[in-house]
Coordinates of N, CA and C and ligand atoms in Angstrom, one line a residue:
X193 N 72.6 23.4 186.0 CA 72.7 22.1 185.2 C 72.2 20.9 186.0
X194 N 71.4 20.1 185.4 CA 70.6 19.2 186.5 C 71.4 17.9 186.2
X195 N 71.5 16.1 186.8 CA 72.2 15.7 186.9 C 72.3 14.9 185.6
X196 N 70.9 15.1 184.8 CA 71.3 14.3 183.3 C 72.7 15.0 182.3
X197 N 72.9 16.3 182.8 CA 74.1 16.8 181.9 C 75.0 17.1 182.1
X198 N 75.3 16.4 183.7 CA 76.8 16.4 184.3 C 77.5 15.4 183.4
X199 N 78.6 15.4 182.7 CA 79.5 14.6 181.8 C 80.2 13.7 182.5
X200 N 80.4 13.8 184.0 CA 81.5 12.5 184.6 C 80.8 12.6 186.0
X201 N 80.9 10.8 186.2 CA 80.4 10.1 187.0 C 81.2 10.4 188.1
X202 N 82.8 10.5 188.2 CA 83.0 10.0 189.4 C 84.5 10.9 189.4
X203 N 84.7 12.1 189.8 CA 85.9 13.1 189.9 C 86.5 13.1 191.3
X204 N 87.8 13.1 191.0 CA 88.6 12.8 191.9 C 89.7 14.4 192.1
X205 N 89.4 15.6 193.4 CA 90.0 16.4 193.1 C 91.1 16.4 194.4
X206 N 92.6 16.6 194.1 CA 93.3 16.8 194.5 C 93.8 17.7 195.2
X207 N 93.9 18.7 196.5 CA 93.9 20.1 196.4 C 95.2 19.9 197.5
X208 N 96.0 20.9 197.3 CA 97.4 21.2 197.9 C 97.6 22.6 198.3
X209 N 98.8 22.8 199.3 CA 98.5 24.0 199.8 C 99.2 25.3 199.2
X210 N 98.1 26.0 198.3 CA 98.2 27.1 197.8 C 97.5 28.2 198.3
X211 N 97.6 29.2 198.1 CA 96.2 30.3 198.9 C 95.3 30.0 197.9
X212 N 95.0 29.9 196.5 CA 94.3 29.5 196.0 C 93.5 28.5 196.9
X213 N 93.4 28.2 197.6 CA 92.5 27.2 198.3 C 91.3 28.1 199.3
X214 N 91.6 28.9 199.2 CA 90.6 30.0 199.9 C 89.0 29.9 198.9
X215 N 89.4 29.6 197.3 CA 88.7 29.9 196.6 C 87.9 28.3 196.2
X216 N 88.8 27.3 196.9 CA 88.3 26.2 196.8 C 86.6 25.8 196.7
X217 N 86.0 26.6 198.2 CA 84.7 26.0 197.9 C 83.6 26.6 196.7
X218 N 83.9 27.9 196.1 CA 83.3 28.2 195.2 C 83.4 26.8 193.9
X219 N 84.9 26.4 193.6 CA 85.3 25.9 192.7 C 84.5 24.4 193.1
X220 N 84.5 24.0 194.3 CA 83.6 22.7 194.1 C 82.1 22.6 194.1
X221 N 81.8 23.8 194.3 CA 80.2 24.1 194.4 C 80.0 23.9 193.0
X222 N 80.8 24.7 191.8 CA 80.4 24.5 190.8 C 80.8 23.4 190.0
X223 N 82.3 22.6 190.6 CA 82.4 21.1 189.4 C 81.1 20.5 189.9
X224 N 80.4 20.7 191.1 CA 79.2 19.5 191.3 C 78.2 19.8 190.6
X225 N 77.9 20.9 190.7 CA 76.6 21.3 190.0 C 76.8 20.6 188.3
X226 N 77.7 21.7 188.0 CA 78.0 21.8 186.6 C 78.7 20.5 185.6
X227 N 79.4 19.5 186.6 CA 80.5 18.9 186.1 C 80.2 17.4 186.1
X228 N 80.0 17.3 187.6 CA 80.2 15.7 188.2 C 79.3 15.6 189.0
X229 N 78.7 14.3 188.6 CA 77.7 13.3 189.7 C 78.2 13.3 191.2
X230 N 79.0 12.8 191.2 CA 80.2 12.7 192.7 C 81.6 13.0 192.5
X231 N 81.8 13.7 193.7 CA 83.0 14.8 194.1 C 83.8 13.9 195.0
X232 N 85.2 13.7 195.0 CA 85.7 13.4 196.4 C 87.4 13.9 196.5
X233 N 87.3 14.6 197.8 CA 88.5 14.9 197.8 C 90.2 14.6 198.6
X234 N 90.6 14.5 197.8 CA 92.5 14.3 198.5 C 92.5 15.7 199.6
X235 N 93.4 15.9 200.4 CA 93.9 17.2 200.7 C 95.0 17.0 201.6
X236 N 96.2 17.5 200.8 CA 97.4 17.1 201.5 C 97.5 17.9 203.4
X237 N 98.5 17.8 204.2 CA 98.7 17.8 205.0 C 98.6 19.7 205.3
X238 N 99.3 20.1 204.4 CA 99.6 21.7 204.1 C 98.1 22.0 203.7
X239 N 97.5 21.7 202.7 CA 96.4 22.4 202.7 C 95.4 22.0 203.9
X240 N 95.3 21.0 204.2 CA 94.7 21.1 205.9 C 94.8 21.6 206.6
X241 N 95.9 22.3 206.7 CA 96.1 23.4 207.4 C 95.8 24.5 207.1
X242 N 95.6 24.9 206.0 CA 95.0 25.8 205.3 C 93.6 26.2 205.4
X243 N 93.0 25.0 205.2 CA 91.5 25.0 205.4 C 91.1 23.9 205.8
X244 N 90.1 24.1 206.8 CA 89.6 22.8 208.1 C 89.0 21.8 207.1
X245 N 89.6 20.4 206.4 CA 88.6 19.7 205.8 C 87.1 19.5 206.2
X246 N 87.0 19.8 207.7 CA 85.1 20.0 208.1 C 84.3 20.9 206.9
X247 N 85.1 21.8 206.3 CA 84.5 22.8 205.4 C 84.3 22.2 204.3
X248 N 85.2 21.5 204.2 CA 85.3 20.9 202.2 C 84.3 19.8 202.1
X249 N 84.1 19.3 203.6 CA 83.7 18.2 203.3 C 81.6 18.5 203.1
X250 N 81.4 20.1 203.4 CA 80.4 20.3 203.4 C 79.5 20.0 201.7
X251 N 80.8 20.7 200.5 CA 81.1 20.5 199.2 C 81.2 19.8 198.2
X252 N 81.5 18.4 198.7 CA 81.6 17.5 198.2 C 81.1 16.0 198.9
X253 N 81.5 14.6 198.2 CA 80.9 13.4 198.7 C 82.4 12.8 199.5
X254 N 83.4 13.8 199.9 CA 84.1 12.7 200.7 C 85.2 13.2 200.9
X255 N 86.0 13.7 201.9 CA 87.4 13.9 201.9 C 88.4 13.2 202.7
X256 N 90.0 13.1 202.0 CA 90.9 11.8 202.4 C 91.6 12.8 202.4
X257 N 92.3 12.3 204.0 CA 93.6 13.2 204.7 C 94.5 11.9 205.0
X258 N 96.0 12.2 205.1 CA 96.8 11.5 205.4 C 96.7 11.2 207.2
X259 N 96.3 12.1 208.0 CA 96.0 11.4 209.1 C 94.9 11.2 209.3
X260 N 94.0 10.2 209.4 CA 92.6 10.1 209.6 C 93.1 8.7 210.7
X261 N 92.1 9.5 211.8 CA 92.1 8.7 213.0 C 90.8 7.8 213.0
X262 N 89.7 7.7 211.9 CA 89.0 7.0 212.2 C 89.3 5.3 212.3
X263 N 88.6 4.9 212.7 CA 89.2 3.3 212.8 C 88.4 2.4 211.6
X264 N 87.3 3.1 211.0 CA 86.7 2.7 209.8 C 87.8 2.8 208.8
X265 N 87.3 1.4 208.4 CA 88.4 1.0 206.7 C 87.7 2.2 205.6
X266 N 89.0 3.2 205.3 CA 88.7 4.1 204.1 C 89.1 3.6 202.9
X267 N 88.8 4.0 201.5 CA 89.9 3.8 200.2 C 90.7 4.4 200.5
X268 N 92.4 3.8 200.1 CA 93.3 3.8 200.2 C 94.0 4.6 198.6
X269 N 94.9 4.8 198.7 CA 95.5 5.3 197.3 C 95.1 4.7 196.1
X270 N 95.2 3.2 196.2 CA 94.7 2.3 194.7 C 93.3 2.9 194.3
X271 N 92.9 2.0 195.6 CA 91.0 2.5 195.3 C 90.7 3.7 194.7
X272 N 91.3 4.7 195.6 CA 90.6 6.3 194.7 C 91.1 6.6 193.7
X273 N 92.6 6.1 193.1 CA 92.9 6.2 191.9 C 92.2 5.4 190.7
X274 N 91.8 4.3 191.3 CA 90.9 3.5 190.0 C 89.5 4.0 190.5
X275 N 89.1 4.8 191.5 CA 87.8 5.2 191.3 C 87.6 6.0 190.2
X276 N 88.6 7.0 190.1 CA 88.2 8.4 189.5 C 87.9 8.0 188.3
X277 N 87.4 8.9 187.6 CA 87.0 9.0 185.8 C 87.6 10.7 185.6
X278 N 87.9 11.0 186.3 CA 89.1 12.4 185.9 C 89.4 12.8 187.4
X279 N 91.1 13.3 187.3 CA 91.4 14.0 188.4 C 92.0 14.7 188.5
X280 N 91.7 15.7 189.2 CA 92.3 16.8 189.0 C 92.9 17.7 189.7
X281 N 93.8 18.3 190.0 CA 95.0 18.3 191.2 C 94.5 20.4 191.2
X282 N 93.6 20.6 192.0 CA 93.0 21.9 192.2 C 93.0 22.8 193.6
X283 N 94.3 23.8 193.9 CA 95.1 24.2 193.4 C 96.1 23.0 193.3
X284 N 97.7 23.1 192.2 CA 98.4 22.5 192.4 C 99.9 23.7 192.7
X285 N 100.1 22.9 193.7 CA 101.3 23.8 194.4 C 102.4 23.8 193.4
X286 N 103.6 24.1 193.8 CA 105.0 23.8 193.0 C 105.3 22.8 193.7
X287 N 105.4 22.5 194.9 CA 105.6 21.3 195.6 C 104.9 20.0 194.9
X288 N 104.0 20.3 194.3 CA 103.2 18.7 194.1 C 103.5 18.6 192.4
X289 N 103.5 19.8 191.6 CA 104.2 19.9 190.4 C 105.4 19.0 190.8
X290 N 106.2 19.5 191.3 CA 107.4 18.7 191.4 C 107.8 17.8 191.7
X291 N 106.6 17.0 192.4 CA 106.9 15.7 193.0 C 106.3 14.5 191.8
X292 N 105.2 15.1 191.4 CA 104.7 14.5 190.4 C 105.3 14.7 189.1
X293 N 106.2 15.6 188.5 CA 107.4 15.5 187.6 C 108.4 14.1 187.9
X294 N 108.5 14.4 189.1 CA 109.5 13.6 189.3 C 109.2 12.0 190.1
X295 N 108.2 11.4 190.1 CA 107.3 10.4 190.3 C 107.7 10.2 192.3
X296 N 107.7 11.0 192.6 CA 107.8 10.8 194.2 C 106.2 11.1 194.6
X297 N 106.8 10.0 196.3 CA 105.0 10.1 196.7 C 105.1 10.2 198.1
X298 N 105.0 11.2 198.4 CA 105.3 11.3 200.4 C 103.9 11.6 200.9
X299 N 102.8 11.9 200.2 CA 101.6 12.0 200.9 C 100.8 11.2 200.3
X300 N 99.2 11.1 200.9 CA 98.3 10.9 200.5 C 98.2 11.3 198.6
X301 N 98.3 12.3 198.8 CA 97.7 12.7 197.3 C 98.9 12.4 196.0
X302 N 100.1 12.8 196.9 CA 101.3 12.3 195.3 C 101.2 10.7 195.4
X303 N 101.0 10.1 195.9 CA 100.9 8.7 196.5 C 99.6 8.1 195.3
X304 N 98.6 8.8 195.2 CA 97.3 8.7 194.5 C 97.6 9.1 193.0
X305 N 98.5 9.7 192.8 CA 98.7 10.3 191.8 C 99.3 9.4 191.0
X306 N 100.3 9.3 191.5 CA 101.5 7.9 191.2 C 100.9 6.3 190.9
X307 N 99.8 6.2 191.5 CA 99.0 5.4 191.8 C 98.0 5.4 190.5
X308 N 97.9 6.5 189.7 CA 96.6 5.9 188.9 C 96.7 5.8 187.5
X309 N 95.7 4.9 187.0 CA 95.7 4.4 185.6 C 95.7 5.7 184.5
X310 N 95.5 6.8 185.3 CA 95.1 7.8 184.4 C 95.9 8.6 184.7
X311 N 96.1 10.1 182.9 CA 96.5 11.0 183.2 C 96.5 11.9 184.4
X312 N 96.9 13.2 185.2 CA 96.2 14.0 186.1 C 95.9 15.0 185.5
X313 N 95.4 15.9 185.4 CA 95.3 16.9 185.4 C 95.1 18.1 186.2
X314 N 96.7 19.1 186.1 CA 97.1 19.7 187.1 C 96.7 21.5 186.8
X315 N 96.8 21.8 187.7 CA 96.0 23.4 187.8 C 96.9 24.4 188.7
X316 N 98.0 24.7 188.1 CA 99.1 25.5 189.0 C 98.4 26.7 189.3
X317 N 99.0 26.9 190.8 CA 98.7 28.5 191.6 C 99.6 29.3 192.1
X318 N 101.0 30.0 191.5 CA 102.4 30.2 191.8 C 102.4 31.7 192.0
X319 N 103.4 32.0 192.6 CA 103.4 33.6 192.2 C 104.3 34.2 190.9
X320 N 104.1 34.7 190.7 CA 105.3 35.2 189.5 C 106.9 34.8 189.3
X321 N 106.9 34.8 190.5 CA 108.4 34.7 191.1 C 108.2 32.8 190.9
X322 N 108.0 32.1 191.9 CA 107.9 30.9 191.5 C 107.6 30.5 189.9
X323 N 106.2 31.1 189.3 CA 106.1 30.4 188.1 C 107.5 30.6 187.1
X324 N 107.9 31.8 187.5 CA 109.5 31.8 186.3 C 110.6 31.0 186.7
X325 N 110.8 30.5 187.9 CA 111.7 29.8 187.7 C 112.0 28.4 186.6
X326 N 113.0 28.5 186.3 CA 113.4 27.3 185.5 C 113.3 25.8 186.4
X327 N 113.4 25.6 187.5 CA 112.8 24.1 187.9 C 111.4 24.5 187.5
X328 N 110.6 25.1 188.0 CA 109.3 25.2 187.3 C 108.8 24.9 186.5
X329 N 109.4 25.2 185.8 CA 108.9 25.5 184.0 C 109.5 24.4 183.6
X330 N 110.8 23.3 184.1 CA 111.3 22.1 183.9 C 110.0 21.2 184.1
X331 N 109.6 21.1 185.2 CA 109.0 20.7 185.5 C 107.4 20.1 184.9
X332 N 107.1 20.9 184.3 CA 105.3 21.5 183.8 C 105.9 20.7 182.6
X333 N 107.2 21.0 182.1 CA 107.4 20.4 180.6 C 107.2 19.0 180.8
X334 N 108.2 18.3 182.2 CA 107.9 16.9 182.4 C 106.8 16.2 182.2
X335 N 105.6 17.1 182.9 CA 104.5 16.9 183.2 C 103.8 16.4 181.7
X336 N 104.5 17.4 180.8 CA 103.3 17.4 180.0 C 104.0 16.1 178.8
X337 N 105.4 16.1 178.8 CA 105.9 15.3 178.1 C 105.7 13.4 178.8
X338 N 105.4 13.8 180.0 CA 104.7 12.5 180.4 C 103.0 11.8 180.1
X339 N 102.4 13.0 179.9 CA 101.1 13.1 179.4 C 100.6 13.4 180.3
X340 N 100.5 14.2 181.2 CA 99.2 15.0 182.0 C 99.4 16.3 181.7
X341 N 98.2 16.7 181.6 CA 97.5 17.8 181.3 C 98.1 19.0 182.4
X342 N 98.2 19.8 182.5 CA 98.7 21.1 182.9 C 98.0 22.3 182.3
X343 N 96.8 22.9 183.3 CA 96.0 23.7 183.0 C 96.7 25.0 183.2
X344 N 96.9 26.1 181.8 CA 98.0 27.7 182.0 C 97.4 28.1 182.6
X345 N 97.9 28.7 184.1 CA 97.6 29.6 185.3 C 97.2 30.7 184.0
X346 N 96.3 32.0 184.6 CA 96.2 33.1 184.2 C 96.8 34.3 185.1
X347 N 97.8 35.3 184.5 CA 98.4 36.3 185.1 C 97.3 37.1 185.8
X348 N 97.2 37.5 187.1 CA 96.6 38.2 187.6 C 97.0 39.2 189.0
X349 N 96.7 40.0 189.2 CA 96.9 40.6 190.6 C 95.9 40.2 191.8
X350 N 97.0 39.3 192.5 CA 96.2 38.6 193.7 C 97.0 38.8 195.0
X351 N 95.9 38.5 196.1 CA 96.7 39.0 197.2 C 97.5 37.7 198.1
X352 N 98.7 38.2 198.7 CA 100.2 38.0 198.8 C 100.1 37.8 200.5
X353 N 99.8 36.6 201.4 CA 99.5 36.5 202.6 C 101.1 37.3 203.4
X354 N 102.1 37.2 202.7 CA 103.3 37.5 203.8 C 103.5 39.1 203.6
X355 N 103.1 39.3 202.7 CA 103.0 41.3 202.4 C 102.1 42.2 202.8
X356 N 100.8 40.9 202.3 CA 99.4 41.5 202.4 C 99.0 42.6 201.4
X357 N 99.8 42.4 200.4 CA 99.7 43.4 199.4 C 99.4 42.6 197.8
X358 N 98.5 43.4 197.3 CA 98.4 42.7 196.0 C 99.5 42.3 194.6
X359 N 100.1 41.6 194.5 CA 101.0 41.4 193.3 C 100.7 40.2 192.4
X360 N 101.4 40.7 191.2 CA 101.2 39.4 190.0 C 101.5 38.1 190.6
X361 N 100.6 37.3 190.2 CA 100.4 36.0 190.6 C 99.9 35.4 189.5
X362 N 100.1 34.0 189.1 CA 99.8 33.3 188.2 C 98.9 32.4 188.8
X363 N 97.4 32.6 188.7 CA 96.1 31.8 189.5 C 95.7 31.1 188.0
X364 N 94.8 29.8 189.0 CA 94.1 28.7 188.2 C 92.7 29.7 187.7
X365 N 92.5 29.3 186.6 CA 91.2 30.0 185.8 C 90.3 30.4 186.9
X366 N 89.4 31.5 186.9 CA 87.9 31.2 187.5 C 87.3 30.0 187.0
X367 N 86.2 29.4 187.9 CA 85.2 28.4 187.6 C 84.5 27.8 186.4
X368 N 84.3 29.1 186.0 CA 82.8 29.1 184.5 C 84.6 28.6 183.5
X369 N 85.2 29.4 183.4 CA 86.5 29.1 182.6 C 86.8 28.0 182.9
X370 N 87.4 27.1 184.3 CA 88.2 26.2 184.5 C 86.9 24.9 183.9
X371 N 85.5 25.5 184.1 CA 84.8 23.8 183.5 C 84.4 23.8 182.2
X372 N 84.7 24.7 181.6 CA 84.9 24.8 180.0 C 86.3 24.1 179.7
X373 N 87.6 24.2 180.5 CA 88.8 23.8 179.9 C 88.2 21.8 179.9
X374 N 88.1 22.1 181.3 CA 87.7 20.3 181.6 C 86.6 19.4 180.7
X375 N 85.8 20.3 180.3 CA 84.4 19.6 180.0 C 85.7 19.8 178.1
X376 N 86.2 20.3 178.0 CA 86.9 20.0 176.2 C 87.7 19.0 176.6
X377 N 88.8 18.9 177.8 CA 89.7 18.1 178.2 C 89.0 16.4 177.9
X378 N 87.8 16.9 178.8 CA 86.9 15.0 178.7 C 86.0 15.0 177.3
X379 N 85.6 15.7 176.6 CA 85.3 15.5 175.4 C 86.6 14.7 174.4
X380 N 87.8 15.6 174.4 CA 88.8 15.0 173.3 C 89.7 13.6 174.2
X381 N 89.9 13.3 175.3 CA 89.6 12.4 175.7 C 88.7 11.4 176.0
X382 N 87.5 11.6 176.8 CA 86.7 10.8 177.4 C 87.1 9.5 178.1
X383 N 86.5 8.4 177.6 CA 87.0 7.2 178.5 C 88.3 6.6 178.3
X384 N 88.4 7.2 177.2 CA 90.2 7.0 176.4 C 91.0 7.5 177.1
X385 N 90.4 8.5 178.2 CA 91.7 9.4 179.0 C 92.2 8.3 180.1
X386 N 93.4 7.3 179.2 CA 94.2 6.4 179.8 C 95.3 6.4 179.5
X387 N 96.6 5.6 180.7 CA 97.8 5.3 179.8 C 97.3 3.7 179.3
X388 N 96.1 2.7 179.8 CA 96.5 1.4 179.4 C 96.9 0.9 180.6
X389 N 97.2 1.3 182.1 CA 97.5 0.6 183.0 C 96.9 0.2 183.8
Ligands
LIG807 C1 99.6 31.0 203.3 C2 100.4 30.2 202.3 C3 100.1 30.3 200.9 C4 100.9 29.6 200.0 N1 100.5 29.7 198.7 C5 101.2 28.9 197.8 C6 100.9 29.0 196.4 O1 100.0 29.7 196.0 N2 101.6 28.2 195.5 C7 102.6 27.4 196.0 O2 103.2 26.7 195.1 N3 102.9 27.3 197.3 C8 102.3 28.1 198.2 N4 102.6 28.0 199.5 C9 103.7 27.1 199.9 C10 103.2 25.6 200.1 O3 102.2 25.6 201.0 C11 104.4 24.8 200.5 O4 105.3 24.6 199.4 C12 104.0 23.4 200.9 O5 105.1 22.6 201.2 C13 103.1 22.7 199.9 O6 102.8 21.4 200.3 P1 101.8 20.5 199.5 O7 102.2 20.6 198.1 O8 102.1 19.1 200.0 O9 100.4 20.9 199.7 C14 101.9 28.7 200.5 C15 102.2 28.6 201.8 C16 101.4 29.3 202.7 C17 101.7 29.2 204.2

């Protein structure tokens, strides 16, 4: 897809530490192509650890860590929250589910979240065991009764870093699927996708 038929200008992706983040750079290779003019990304403390932002930043136009030692003035939480024109929290942990149910902001990215004029749109990556719990499932309902979007994980057998063994896991769509959900999400939205704040 060339860049007259990318639908949004300016995507703002959130990514937290799930294993799903292994699968990260596929997933931004294709919102750029397919999705968005410009890419830029949050990545909390955990998923930096997860994966060296040197990588992500290969994938996109920008990535924002809670400790950045450069002495150059970056956008701060306001700014990237009124930058974005959709954002979207890819993987979203239970930890960031939860924090953002519950409007708390201890990092960079819940911080941005809390921070913006717009809905989020969140992309859980749990294992079976987590997605059934009842804070969980409390939680997603907040989400949604607050008005952001909450993309349904798909049941799958994925692999399990403390076993090393494959079990049911509740993963964020593949690609081709996750920019089909988004590109309807910003259609029945569009620039309307606001609270008004
Ligand atoms: C290897 C590894 C994989 C993890 N995968 C997940 C996951 O898929 N989903 C999840 O909710 N938490 C997962 N966690 C736990 C989170 O990393 C942990 O709750 C962390 O506090 C999340 O922080 P964040 O939400 O600020 O990124 C994983 C942890 C590790 C070490």
């Amino acid at each position: 897809m060339d860049s007259e038929t990318q639908s949004i200008d300016r995507l703002l992706v959130g990514v937290s530490g799930s294993i799903a983040i292994l699968s990260l750079p596929s997933y931004l290779a294709s919102l750029r192509a397919s999705l968005a003019r410009e890419v830029r990304v949050i990545m909390t403390p955990e998923a930096a650890e997860l994966l060296p932002p040197s990588t992500v930043t290969l994938l996109c136009d920008g990535v924002f860590i809670d400790r950045n030692t450069t002495l150059e003035k970056r956008p701060g939480h306001m700014e990237l929250a009124r930058w974005s024109e959709m954002f979207v929290v890819l993987p979203a942990s239970a930890n960031v589910i939860g924090q953002t149910a519950n409007g708390l902001a201890t990092n960079l990215l819940t911080t941005t979240i809390l921070a913006s004029p717009r809905p989020v749109i969140l992309c859980p990556n749990l294992t079976n065991v987590m997605w059934s719990k009842e804070a969980v499932q409390r939680n997603v309902r907040t989400l949604r009764e607050d008005g952001h979007i909450v993309v349904e994980p798909e049941l799958a057998v994925a692999y399990e870093v403390d076993s090393g063994e494959m079990r049911e896991s509740w993963i964020v769509p593949q690609p081709e699927q996750l920019i089909e959900r988004l590109l309807q999400i910003h259609k029945r939205t569009g620039r309307g996708f606001s609270t008004g704040q």
